[in-house]
Every structure is written in structure tokens, then in C-alpha cells.
Amino acid sequence: MPSARSGVLRAVDVCLRVAAALLVAAAAFLLVPLPELRAAQIELTLAVQGLEPTCVRGLLVLGTGAGGAVRGDFLLCAAALLLLDWILGRASRTSQGL
């Protein structure tokens, strides 16, 4: 029978996966420079940068030939969240005895 601890770990696990997916989607949205959506892209960038750790903010940001940007900082944070997701998933399975 799953314990309350493993249930909480599973819920956090799902939240981390969703947050990582949103960061990857934000990075993909910023790849293509659309003049109609430029204001939304800037607002999204500022909002996500406000949530990032300062040591990662602006790291590995690469401009594309089309005028967009590959946001390496968003992708690094997504990778860190997926790593935490994997660690918590292992901890959840270990607490269940699997």
C-alpha cells in the first residue's frame, strides 16, 4: 500500500515534469520571431527570467539567423527540473519497496 510520503513525492514529481515541459515550450516559442507576438515573447522572457536562479539567468542564450533566440538558460532549468523529477521518482519507488 502506497504511503502518504510516496503520494506527495508522486505529486511533486508530476509538477516538476509539467514545469520542465512549460520551460521547453517557452524556449520553442522564443525560437521564431513573430512581429505580432514580439510583446508577448518579451513578457514571457521577463517572467521566466524572474523565476530563474541568478547564476543561470542569461546563460547560453544564442541568437538564431531568423532573429529569434535559443534560450539555453530555460533549457538548463528544464534539465535540472527533469533531473529532480528522476531523483524524486526513484525515491518514491524506493519508499514503496519496489
PDB file of N, CA and C in Angstrom:
ATOM      1  N   MET A   1       0.834  -1.180   0.000  1.00  0.00           N
ATOM      2  CA  MET A   1       0.000   0.000   0.000  1.00  0.00           C
ATOM      3  C   MET A   1       0.876   1.241   0.000  1.00  0.00           C
ATOM      4  N   PRO A   2       0.632   2.179  -0.933  1.00  0.00           N
ATOM      5  CA  PRO A   2       1.474   3.371  -1.003  1.00  0.00           C
ATOM      6  C   PRO A   2       1.299   4.251   0.224  1.00  0.00           C
ATOM      7  N   SER A   3       2.410   4.771   0.684  1.00  0.00           N
ATOM      8  CA  SER A   3       2.364   5.648   1.849  1.00  0.00           C
ATOM      9  C   SER A   3       2.015   7.070   1.409  1.00  0.00           C
ATOM     10  N   ALA A   4       1.691   7.899   2.389  1.00  0.00           N
ATOM     11  CA  ALA A   4       1.370   9.294   2.100  1.00  0.00           C
ATOM     12  C   ALA A   4       2.602  10.002   1.537  1.00  0.00           C
ATOM     13  N   ARG A   5       3.762   9.602   2.020  1.00  0.00           N
ATOM     14  CA  ARG A   5       5.008  10.210   1.543  1.00  0.00           C
ATOM     15  C   ARG A   5       5.213   9.945   0.053  1.00  0.00           C
ATOM     16  N   SER A   6       4.972   8.715  -0.380  1.00  0.00           N
ATOM     17  CA  SER A   6       5.153   8.406  -1.800  1.00  0.00           C
ATOM     18  C   SER A   6       4.103   9.121  -2.652  1.00  0.00           C
ATOM     19  N   GLY A   7       2.915   9.329  -2.109  1.00  0.00           N
ATOM     20  CA  GLY A   7       1.889  10.081  -2.837  1.00  0.00           C
ATOM     21  C   GLY A   7       2.284  11.533  -3.032  1.00  0.00           C
ATOM     22  N   VAL A   8       2.862  12.127  -1.998  1.00  0.00           N
ATOM     23  CA  VAL A   8       3.334  13.509  -2.099  1.00  0.00           C
ATOM     24  C   VAL A   8       4.495  13.583  -3.089  1.00  0.00           C
ATOM     25  N   LEU A   9       5.405  12.619  -3.003  1.00  0.00           N
ATOM     26  CA  LEU A   9       6.535  12.601  -3.939  1.00  0.00           C
ATOM     27  C   LEU A   9       6.051  12.465  -5.378  1.00  0.00           C
ATOM     28  N   ARG A  10       5.033  11.659  -5.581  1.00  0.00           N
ATOM     29  CA  ARG A  10       4.486  11.484  -6.921  1.00  0.00           C
ATOM     30  C   ARG A  10       3.855  12.779  -7.424  1.00  0.00           C
ATOM     31  N   ALA A  11       3.164  13.513  -6.547  1.00  0.00           N
ATOM     32  CA  ALA A  11       2.550  14.782  -6.939  1.00  0.00           C
ATOM     33  C   ALA A  11       3.616  15.821  -7.290  1.00  0.00           C
ATOM     34  N   VAL A  12       4.667  15.889  -6.499  1.00  0.00           N
ATOM     35  CA  VAL A  12       5.760  16.814  -6.781  1.00  0.00           C
ATOM     36  C   VAL A  12       6.445  16.407  -8.081  1.00  0.00           C
ATOM     37  N   ASP A  13       6.571  15.122  -8.293  1.00  0.00           N
ATOM     38  CA  ASP A  13       7.163  14.570  -9.500  1.00  0.00           C
ATOM     39  C   ASP A  13       6.412  15.073 -10.739  1.00  0.00           C
ATOM     40  N   VAL A  14       5.106  15.022 -10.700  1.00  0.00           N
ATOM     41  CA  VAL A  14       4.286  15.474 -11.829  1.00  0.00           C
ATOM     42  C   VAL A  14       4.430  16.985 -12.018  1.00  0.00           C
ATOM     43  N   CYS A  15       4.443  17.741 -10.933  1.00  0.00           N
ATOM     44  CA  CYS A  15       4.596  19.198 -11.026  1.00  0.00           C
ATOM     45  C   CYS A  15       5.936  19.573 -11.659  1.00  0.00           C
ATOM     46  N   LEU A  16       6.994  18.865 -11.293  1.00  0.00           N
ATOM     47  CA  LEU A  16       8.304  19.139 -11.882  1.00  0.00           C
ATOM     48  C   LEU A  16       8.306  18.841 -13.372  1.00  0.00           C
ATOM     49  N   ARG A  17       7.669  17.748 -13.766  1.00  0.00           N
ATOM     50  CA  ARG A  17       7.596  17.397 -15.188  1.00  0.00           C
ATOM     51  C   ARG A  17       6.826  18.443 -15.981  1.00  0.00           C
ATOM     52  N   VAL A  18       5.732  18.922 -15.420  1.00  0.00           N
ATOM     53  CA  VAL A  18       4.926  19.943 -16.094  1.00  0.00           C
ATOM     54  C   VAL A  18       5.718  21.247 -16.213  1.00  0.00           C
ATOM     55  N   ALA A  19       6.419  21.644 -15.151  1.00  0.00           N
ATOM     56  CA  ALA A  19       7.221  22.862 -15.192  1.00  0.00           C
ATOM     57  C   ALA A  19       8.333  22.756 -16.234  1.00  0.00           C
ATOM     58  N   ALA A  20       8.975  21.601 -16.316  1.00  0.00           N
ATOM     59  CA  ALA A  20      10.025  21.396 -17.319  1.00  0.00           C
ATOM     60  C   ALA A  20       9.441  21.477 -18.728  1.00  0.00           C
ATOM     61  N   ALA A  21       8.280  20.883 -18.929  1.00  0.00           N
ATOM     62  CA  ALA A  21       7.638  20.933 -20.242  1.00  0.00           C
ATOM     63  C   ALA A  21       7.267  22.367 -20.622  1.00  0.00           C
ATOM     64  N   LEU A  22       6.807  23.145 -19.650  1.00  0.00           N
ATOM     65  CA  LEU A  22       6.472  24.546 -19.916  1.00  0.00           C
ATOM     66  C   LEU A  22       7.713  25.357 -20.279  1.00  0.00           C
ATOM     67  N   LEU A  23       8.835  25.072 -19.629  1.00  0.00           N
ATOM     68  CA  LEU A  23      10.081  25.774 -19.966  1.00  0.00           C
ATOM     69  C   LEU A  23      10.544  25.433 -21.375  1.00  0.00           C
ATOM     70  N   VAL A  24      10.439  24.178 -21.758  1.00  0.00           N
ATOM     71  CA  VAL A  24      10.819  23.782 -23.115  1.00  0.00           C
ATOM     72  C   VAL A  24       9.872  24.428 -24.128  1.00  0.00           C
ATOM     73  N   ALA A  25       8.593  24.482 -23.813  1.00  0.00           N
ATOM     74  CA  ALA A  25       7.623  25.130 -24.711  1.00  0.00           C
ATOM     75  C   ALA A  25       7.922  26.625 -24.834  1.00  0.00           C
ATOM     76  N   ALA A  26       8.308  27.263 -23.736  1.00  0.00           N
ATOM     77  CA  ALA A  26       8.661  28.682 -23.778  1.00  0.00           C
ATOM     78  C   ALA A  26       9.900  28.899 -24.637  1.00  0.00           C
ATOM     79  N   ALA A  27      10.884  28.025 -24.501  1.00  0.00           N
ATOM     80  CA  ALA A  27      12.095  28.134 -25.325  1.00  0.00           C
ATOM     81  C   ALA A  27      11.754  27.956 -26.797  1.00  0.00           C
ATOM     82  N   ALA A  28      10.861  27.037 -27.116  1.00  0.00           N
ATOM     83  CA  ALA A  28      10.450  26.825 -28.508  1.00  0.00           C
ATOM     84  C   ALA A  28       9.667  28.023 -29.038  1.00  0.00           C
ATOM     85  N   PHE A  29       8.850  28.633 -28.203  1.00  0.00           N
ATOM     86  CA  PHE A  29       8.068  29.803 -28.596  1.00  0.00           C
ATOM     87  C   PHE A  29       8.978  30.977 -28.940  1.00  0.00           C
ATOM     88  N   LEU A  30      10.112  31.072 -28.263  1.00  0.00           N
ATOM     89  CA  LEU A  30      11.031  32.185 -28.493  1.00  0.00           C
ATOM     90  C   LEU A  30      11.964  31.957 -29.678  1.00  0.00           C
ATOM     91  N   LEU A  31      11.956  30.768 -30.252  1.00  0.00           N
ATOM     92  CA  LEU A  31      12.813  30.476 -31.406  1.00  0.00           C
ATOM     93  C   LEU A  31      12.406  31.254 -32.651  1.00  0.00           C
ATOM     94  N   VAL A  32      11.118  31.419 -32.841  1.00  0.00           N
ATOM     95  CA  VAL A  32      10.613  32.055 -34.061  1.00  0.00           C
ATOM     96  C   VAL A  32      10.177  33.477 -33.751  1.00  0.00           C
ATOM     97  N   PRO A  33      10.825  34.450 -34.376  1.00  0.00           N
ATOM     98  CA  PRO A  33      10.445  35.849 -34.119  1.00  0.00           C
ATOM     99  C   PRO A  33       9.221  36.249 -34.943  1.00  0.00           C
ATOM    100  N   LEU A  34       8.103  36.356 -34.308  1.00  0.00           N
ATOM    101  CA  LEU A  34       6.884  36.792 -34.982  1.00  0.00           C
ATOM    102  C   LEU A  34       6.581  38.221 -34.533  1.00  0.00           C
ATOM    103  N   PRO A  35       6.538  39.169 -35.464  1.00  0.00           N
ATOM    104  CA  PRO A  35       6.315  40.569 -35.075  1.00  0.00           C
ATOM    105  C   PRO A  35       5.017  40.766 -34.280  1.00  0.00           C
ATOM    106  N   GLU A  36       3.990  39.987 -34.613  1.00  0.00           N
ATOM    107  CA  GLU A  36       2.708  40.145 -33.921  1.00  0.00           C
ATOM    108  C   GLU A  36       2.796  39.702 -32.463  1.00  0.00           C
ATOM    109  N   LEU A  37       3.702  38.764 -32.176  1.00  0.00           N
ATOM    110  CA  LEU A  37       3.804  38.204 -30.828  1.00  0.00           C
ATOM    111  C   LEU A  37       5.045  38.696 -30.076  1.00  0.00           C
ATOM    112  N   ARG A  38       5.752  39.660 -30.615  1.00  0.00           N
ATOM    113  CA  ARG A  38       7.010  40.102 -30.000  1.00  0.00           C
ATOM    114  C   ARG A  38       6.804  40.596 -28.565  1.00  0.00           C
ATOM    115  N   ALA A  39       5.749  41.346 -28.332  1.00  0.00           N
ATOM    116  CA  ALA A  39       5.489  41.851 -26.975  1.00  0.00           C
ATOM    117  C   ALA A  39       5.240  40.689 -26.013  1.00  0.00           C
ATOM    118  N   ALA A  40       4.509  39.680 -26.466  1.00  0.00           N
ATOM    119  CA  ALA A  40       4.249  38.502 -25.627  1.00  0.00           C
ATOM    120  C   ALA A  40       5.534  37.731 -25.369  1.00  0.00           C
ATOM    121  N   GLN A  41       6.403  37.657 -26.376  1.00  0.00           N
ATOM    122  CA  GLN A  41       7.676  36.966 -26.198  1.00  0.00           C
ATOM    123  C   GLN A  41       8.555  37.677 -25.181  1.00  0.00           C
ATOM    124  N   ILE A  42       8.570  39.000 -25.218  1.00  0.00           N
ATOM    125  CA  ILE A  42       9.368  39.768 -24.257  1.00  0.00           C
ATOM    126  C   ILE A  42       8.811  39.587 -22.852  1.00  0.00           C
ATOM    127  N   GLU A  43       7.494  39.662 -22.705  1.00  0.00           N
ATOM    128  CA  GLU A  43       6.869  39.481 -21.389  1.00  0.00           C
ATOM    129  C   GLU A  43       7.138  38.084 -20.840  1.00  0.00           C
ATOM    130  N   LEU A  44       7.055  37.083 -21.703  1.00  0.00           N
ATOM    131  CA  LEU A  44       7.322  35.708 -21.284  1.00  0.00           C
ATOM    132  C   LEU A  44       8.774  35.564 -20.824  1.00  0.00           C
ATOM    133  N   THR A  45       9.689  36.133 -21.590  1.00  0.00           N
ATOM    134  CA  THR A  45      11.104  36.072 -21.235  1.00  0.00           C
ATOM    135  C   THR A  45      11.352  36.710 -19.876  1.00  0.00           C
ATOM    136  N   LEU A  46      10.796  37.884 -19.651  1.00  0.00           N
ATOM    137  CA  LEU A  46      10.994  38.575 -18.372  1.00  0.00           C
ATOM    138  C   LEU A  46      10.366  37.804 -17.213  1.00  0.00           C
ATOM    139  N   ALA A  47       9.203  37.215 -17.448  1.00  0.00           N
ATOM    140  CA  ALA A  47       8.531  36.457 -16.392  1.00  0.00           C
ATOM    141  C   ALA A  47       9.338  35.220 -15.994  1.00  0.00           C
ATOM    142  N   VAL A  48       9.832  34.492 -16.993  1.00  0.00           N
ATOM    143  CA  VAL A  48      10.593  33.274 -16.694  1.00  0.00           C
ATOM    144  C   VAL A  48      11.941  33.625 -16.077  1.00  0.00           C
ATOM    145  N   GLN A  49      12.583  34.700 -16.572  1.00  0.00           N
ATOM    146  CA  GLN A  49      13.862  35.102 -16.001  1.00  0.00           C
ATOM    147  C   GLN A  49      13.725  35.507 -14.543  1.00  0.00           C
ATOM    148  N   GLY A  50      12.584  36.038 -14.172  1.00  0.00           N
ATOM    149  CA  GLY A  50      12.350  36.407 -12.781  1.00  0.00           C
ATOM    150  C   GLY A  50      12.281  35.201 -11.858  1.00  0.00           C
ATOM    151  N   LEU A  51      11.952  34.035 -12.411  1.00  0.00           N
ATOM    152  CA  LEU A  51      11.853  32.811 -11.620  1.00  0.00           C
ATOM    153  C   LEU A  51      13.153  32.002 -11.608  1.00  0.00           C
ATOM    154  N   GLU A  52      14.053  32.304 -12.537  1.00  0.00           N
ATOM    155  CA  GLU A  52      15.302  31.555 -12.649  1.00  0.00           C
ATOM    156  C   GLU A  52      16.304  31.976 -11.576  1.00  0.00           C
ATOM    157  N   PRO A  53      17.183  31.058 -11.189  1.00  0.00           N
ATOM    158  CA  PRO A  53      18.281  31.446 -10.302  1.00  0.00           C
ATOM    159  C   PRO A  53      19.204  32.432 -11.034  1.00  0.00           C
ATOM    160  N   THR A  54      19.778  33.370 -10.303  1.00  0.00           N
ATOM    161  CA  THR A  54      20.605  34.393 -10.939  1.00  0.00           C
ATOM    162  C   THR A  54      21.852  33.814 -11.598  1.00  0.00           C
ATOM    163  N   CYS A  55      22.343  32.698 -11.098  1.00  0.00           N
ATOM    164  CA  CYS A  55      23.553  32.123 -11.680  1.00  0.00           C
ATOM    165  C   CYS A  55      23.303  31.531 -13.071  1.00  0.00           C
ATOM    166  N   VAL A  56      22.064  31.271 -13.417  1.00  0.00           N
ATOM    167  CA  VAL A  56      21.722  30.671 -14.710  1.00  0.00           C
ATOM    168  C   VAL A  56      21.152  31.711 -15.673  1.00  0.00           C
ATOM    169  N   ARG A  57      20.636  32.782 -15.138  1.00  0.00           N
ATOM    170  CA  ARG A  57      19.933  33.786 -15.945  1.00  0.00           C
ATOM    171  C   ARG A  57      20.825  34.311 -17.072  1.00  0.00           C
ATOM    172  N   GLY A  58      20.367  34.172 -18.307  1.00  0.00           N
ATOM    173  CA  GLY A  58      21.082  34.675 -19.471  1.00  0.00           C
ATOM    174  C   GLY A  58      22.206  33.772 -19.964  1.00  0.00           C
ATOM    175  N   LEU A  59      22.393  32.626 -19.340  1.00  0.00           N
ATOM    176  CA  LEU A  59      23.465  31.717 -19.719  1.00  0.00           C
ATOM    177  C   LEU A  59      23.075  30.933 -20.977  1.00  0.00           C
ATOM    178  N   LEU A  60      23.987  30.824 -21.905  1.00  0.00           N
ATOM    179  CA  LEU A  60      23.802  30.066 -23.149  1.00  0.00           C
ATOM    180  C   LEU A  60      22.626  30.554 -23.990  1.00  0.00           C
ATOM    181  N   VAL A  61      22.420  31.856 -24.046  1.00  0.00           N
ATOM    182  CA  VAL A  61      21.398  32.418 -24.919  1.00  0.00           C
ATOM    183  C   VAL A  61      22.057  32.664 -26.273  1.00  0.00           C
ATOM    184  N   LEU A  62      21.557  32.001 -27.294  1.00  0.00           N
ATOM    185  CA  LEU A  62      22.147  32.073 -28.625  1.00  0.00           C
ATOM    186  C   LEU A  62      21.136  32.643 -29.612  1.00  0.00           C
ATOM    187  N   GLY A  63      21.559  33.631 -30.374  1.00  0.00           N
ATOM    188  CA  GLY A  63      20.692  34.199 -31.393  1.00  0.00           C
ATOM    189  C   GLY A  63      20.604  33.282 -32.599  1.00  0.00           C
ATOM    190  N   THR A  64      19.453  33.261 -33.233  1.00  0.00           N
ATOM    191  CA  THR A  64      19.275  32.463 -34.451  1.00  0.00           C
ATOM    192  C   THR A  64      19.384  33.386 -35.655  1.00  0.00           C
ATOM    193  N   GLY A  65      19.583  32.803 -36.805  1.00  0.00           N
ATOM    194  CA  GLY A  65      19.689  33.593 -38.023  1.00  0.00           C
ATOM    195  C   GLY A  65      18.408  34.322 -38.376  1.00  0.00           C
ATOM    196  N   ALA A  66      17.292  33.798 -37.925  1.00  0.00           N
ATOM    197  CA  ALA A  66      15.992  34.396 -38.241  1.00  0.00           C
ATOM    198  C   ALA A  66      15.636  35.542 -37.289  1.00  0.00           C
ATOM    199  N   GLY A  67      16.429  35.745 -36.255  1.00  0.00           N
ATOM    200  CA  GLY A  67      16.151  36.830 -35.315  1.00  0.00           C
ATOM    201  C   GLY A  67      15.575  36.370 -33.995  1.00  0.00           C
ATOM    202  N   GLY A  68      15.363  35.088 -33.836  1.00  0.00           N
ATOM    203  CA  GLY A  68      14.876  34.554 -32.554  1.00  0.00           C
ATOM    204  C   GLY A  68      16.053  34.256 -31.641  1.00  0.00           C
ATOM    205  N   ALA A  69      15.808  33.501 -30.616  1.00  0.00           N
ATOM    206  CA  ALA A  69      16.870  33.149 -29.678  1.00  0.00           C
ATOM    207  C   ALA A  69      16.627  31.758 -29.115  1.00  0.00           C
ATOM    208  N   VAL A  70      17.712  31.008 -28.987  1.00  0.00           N
ATOM    209  CA  VAL A  70      17.660  29.729 -28.281  1.00  0.00           C
ATOM    210  C   VAL A  70      17.983  30.061 -26.825  1.00  0.00           C
ATOM    211  N   ARG A  71      17.018  29.855 -25.952  1.00  0.00           N
ATOM    212  CA  ARG A  71      17.198  30.194 -24.541  1.00  0.00           C
ATOM    213  C   ARG A  71      17.806  29.011 -23.807  1.00  0.00           C
ATOM    214  N   GLY A  72      19.125  28.981 -23.760  1.00  0.00           N
ATOM    215  CA  GLY A  72      19.838  27.914 -23.070  1.00  0.00           C
ATOM    216  C   GLY A  72      19.562  27.908 -21.584  1.00  0.00           C
ATOM    217  N   ASP A  73      19.331  29.099 -21.000  1.00  0.00           N
ATOM    218  CA  ASP A  73      19.022  29.146 -19.576  1.00  0.00           C
ATOM    219  C   ASP A  73      17.694  28.466 -19.278  1.00  0.00           C
ATOM    220  N   PHE A  74      16.701  28.623 -20.144  1.00  0.00           N
ATOM    221  CA  PHE A  74      15.424  27.942 -19.956  1.00  0.00           C
ATOM    222  C   PHE A  74      15.616  26.437 -20.064  1.00  0.00           C
ATOM    223  N   LEU A  75      16.413  26.018 -21.055  1.00  0.00           N
ATOM    224  CA  LEU A  75      16.625  24.591 -21.273  1.00  0.00           C
ATOM    225  C   LEU A  75      17.452  23.968 -20.147  1.00  0.00           C
ATOM    226  N   LEU A  76      18.412  24.713 -19.598  1.00  0.00           N
ATOM    227  CA  LEU A  76      19.180  24.211 -18.454  1.00  0.00           C
ATOM    228  C   LEU A  76      18.284  24.030 -17.228  1.00  0.00           C
ATOM    229  N   CYS A  77      17.400  24.989 -16.996  1.00  0.00           N
ATOM    230  CA  CYS A  77      16.470  24.863 -15.866  1.00  0.00           C
ATOM    231  C   CYS A  77      15.514  23.690 -16.080  1.00  0.00           C
ATOM    232  N   ALA A  78      15.067  23.489 -17.322  1.00  0.00           N
ATOM    233  CA  ALA A  78      14.204  22.341 -17.615  1.00  0.00           C
ATOM    234  C   ALA A  78      14.945  21.039 -17.352  1.00  0.00           C
ATOM    235  N   ALA A  79      16.221  20.970 -17.746  1.00  0.00           N
ATOM    236  CA  ALA A  79      17.013  19.766 -17.496  1.00  0.00           C
ATOM    237  C   ALA A  79      17.190  19.527 -16.002  1.00  0.00           C
ATOM    238  N   ALA A  80      17.404  20.603 -15.242  1.00  0.00           N
ATOM    239  CA  ALA A  80      17.546  20.461 -13.788  1.00  0.00           C
ATOM    240  C   ALA A  80      16.242  19.965 -13.162  1.00  0.00           C
ATOM    241  N   LEU A  81      15.111  20.471 -13.648  1.00  0.00           N
ATOM    242  CA  LEU A  81      13.823  20.005 -13.129  1.00  0.00           C
ATOM    243  C   LEU A  81      13.580  18.543 -13.470  1.00  0.00           C
ATOM    244  N   LEU A  82      13.974  18.127 -14.670  1.00  0.00           N
ATOM    245  CA  LEU A  82      13.812  16.722 -15.043  1.00  0.00           C
ATOM    246  C   LEU A  82      14.738  15.828 -14.224  1.00  0.00           C
ATOM    247  N   LEU A  83      15.921  16.320 -13.888  1.00  0.00           N
ATOM    248  CA  LEU A  83      16.813  15.560 -13.019  1.00  0.00           C
ATOM    249  C   LEU A  83      16.196  15.398 -11.628  1.00  0.00           C
ATOM    250  N   LEU A  84      15.646  16.473 -11.085  1.00  0.00           N
ATOM    251  CA  LEU A  84      14.953  16.383  -9.795  1.00  0.00           C
ATOM    252  C   LEU A  84      13.753  15.442  -9.884  1.00  0.00           C
ATOM    253  N   ASP A  85      13.054  15.487 -11.006  1.00  0.00           N
ATOM    254  CA  ASP A  85      11.926  14.589 -11.239  1.00  0.00           C
ATOM    255  C   ASP A  85      12.385  13.137 -11.179  1.00  0.00           C
ATOM    256  N   TRP A  86      13.485  12.845 -11.828  1.00  0.00           N
ATOM    257  CA  TRP A  86      14.013  11.474 -11.830  1.00  0.00           C
ATOM    258  C   TRP A  86      14.425  11.044 -10.422  1.00  0.00           C
ATOM    259  N   ILE A  87      15.097  11.934  -9.688  1.00  0.00           N
ATOM    260  CA  ILE A  87      15.533  11.619  -8.323  1.00  0.00           C
ATOM    261  C   ILE A  87      14.327  11.354  -7.422  1.00  0.00           C
ATOM    262  N   LEU A  88      13.312  12.207  -7.517  1.00  0.00           N
ATOM    263  CA  LEU A  88      12.117  12.008  -6.686  1.00  0.00           C
ATOM    264  C   LEU A  88      11.347  10.760  -7.101  1.00  0.00           C
ATOM    265  N   GLY A  89      11.345  10.455  -8.385  1.00  0.00           N
ATOM    266  CA  GLY A  89      10.705   9.217  -8.833  1.00  0.00           C
ATOM    267  C   GLY A  89      11.388   7.992  -8.250  1.00  0.00           C
ATOM    268  N   ARG A  90      12.717   8.026  -8.224  1.00  0.00           N
ATOM    269  CA  ARG A  90      13.470   6.923  -7.618  1.00  0.00           C
ATOM    270  C   ARG A  90      13.191   6.843  -6.124  1.00  0.00           C
ATOM    271  N   ALA A  91      13.133   7.988  -5.461  1.00  0.00           N
ATOM    272  CA  ALA A  91      12.854   7.998  -4.030  1.00  0.00           C
ATOM    273  C   ALA A  91      11.448   7.476  -3.736  1.00  0.00           C
ATOM    274  N   SER A  92      10.506   7.822  -4.606  1.00  0.00           N
ATOM    275  CA  SER A  92       9.133   7.347  -4.432  1.00  0.00           C
ATOM    276  C   SER A  92       9.056   5.831  -4.577  1.00  0.00           C
ATOM    277  N   ARG A  93       9.731   5.297  -5.589  1.00  0.00           N
ATOM    278  CA  ARG A  93       9.723   3.850  -5.780  1.00  0.00           C
ATOM    279  C   ARG A  93      10.452   3.135  -4.644  1.00  0.00           C
ATOM    280  N   THR A  94      11.524   3.740  -4.149  1.00  0.00           N
ATOM    281  CA  THR A  94      12.270   3.139  -3.044  1.00  0.00           C
ATOM    282  C   THR A  94      11.430   3.105  -1.775  1.00  0.00           C
ATOM    283  N   SER A  95      10.652   4.179  -1.541  1.00  0.00           N
ATOM    284  CA  SER A  95       9.827   4.213  -0.334  1.00  0.00           C
ATOM    285  C   SER A  95       8.673   3.208  -0.414  1.00  0.00           C
ATOM    286  N   GLN A  96       8.310   2.811  -1.642  1.00  0.00           N
ATOM    287  CA  GLN A  96       7.259   1.804  -1.807  1.00  0.00           C
ATOM    288  C   GLN A  96       7.830   0.392  -1.741  1.00  0.00           C
ATOM    289  N   GLY A  97       9.146   0.287  -1.757  1.00  0.00           N
ATOM    290  CA  GLY A  97       9.776  -1.020  -1.697  1.00  0.00           C
ATOM    291  C   GLY A  97       9.885  -1.705  -3.035  1.00  0.00           C
ATOM    292  N   LEU A  98       9.831  -0.922  -4.136  1.00  0.00           N
ATOM    293  CA  LEU A  98       9.915  -1.513  -5.486  1.00  0.00           C
ATOM    294  C   LEU A  98      11.337  -1.510  -5.980  1.00  0.00           C
TER     295      LEU A  98
END
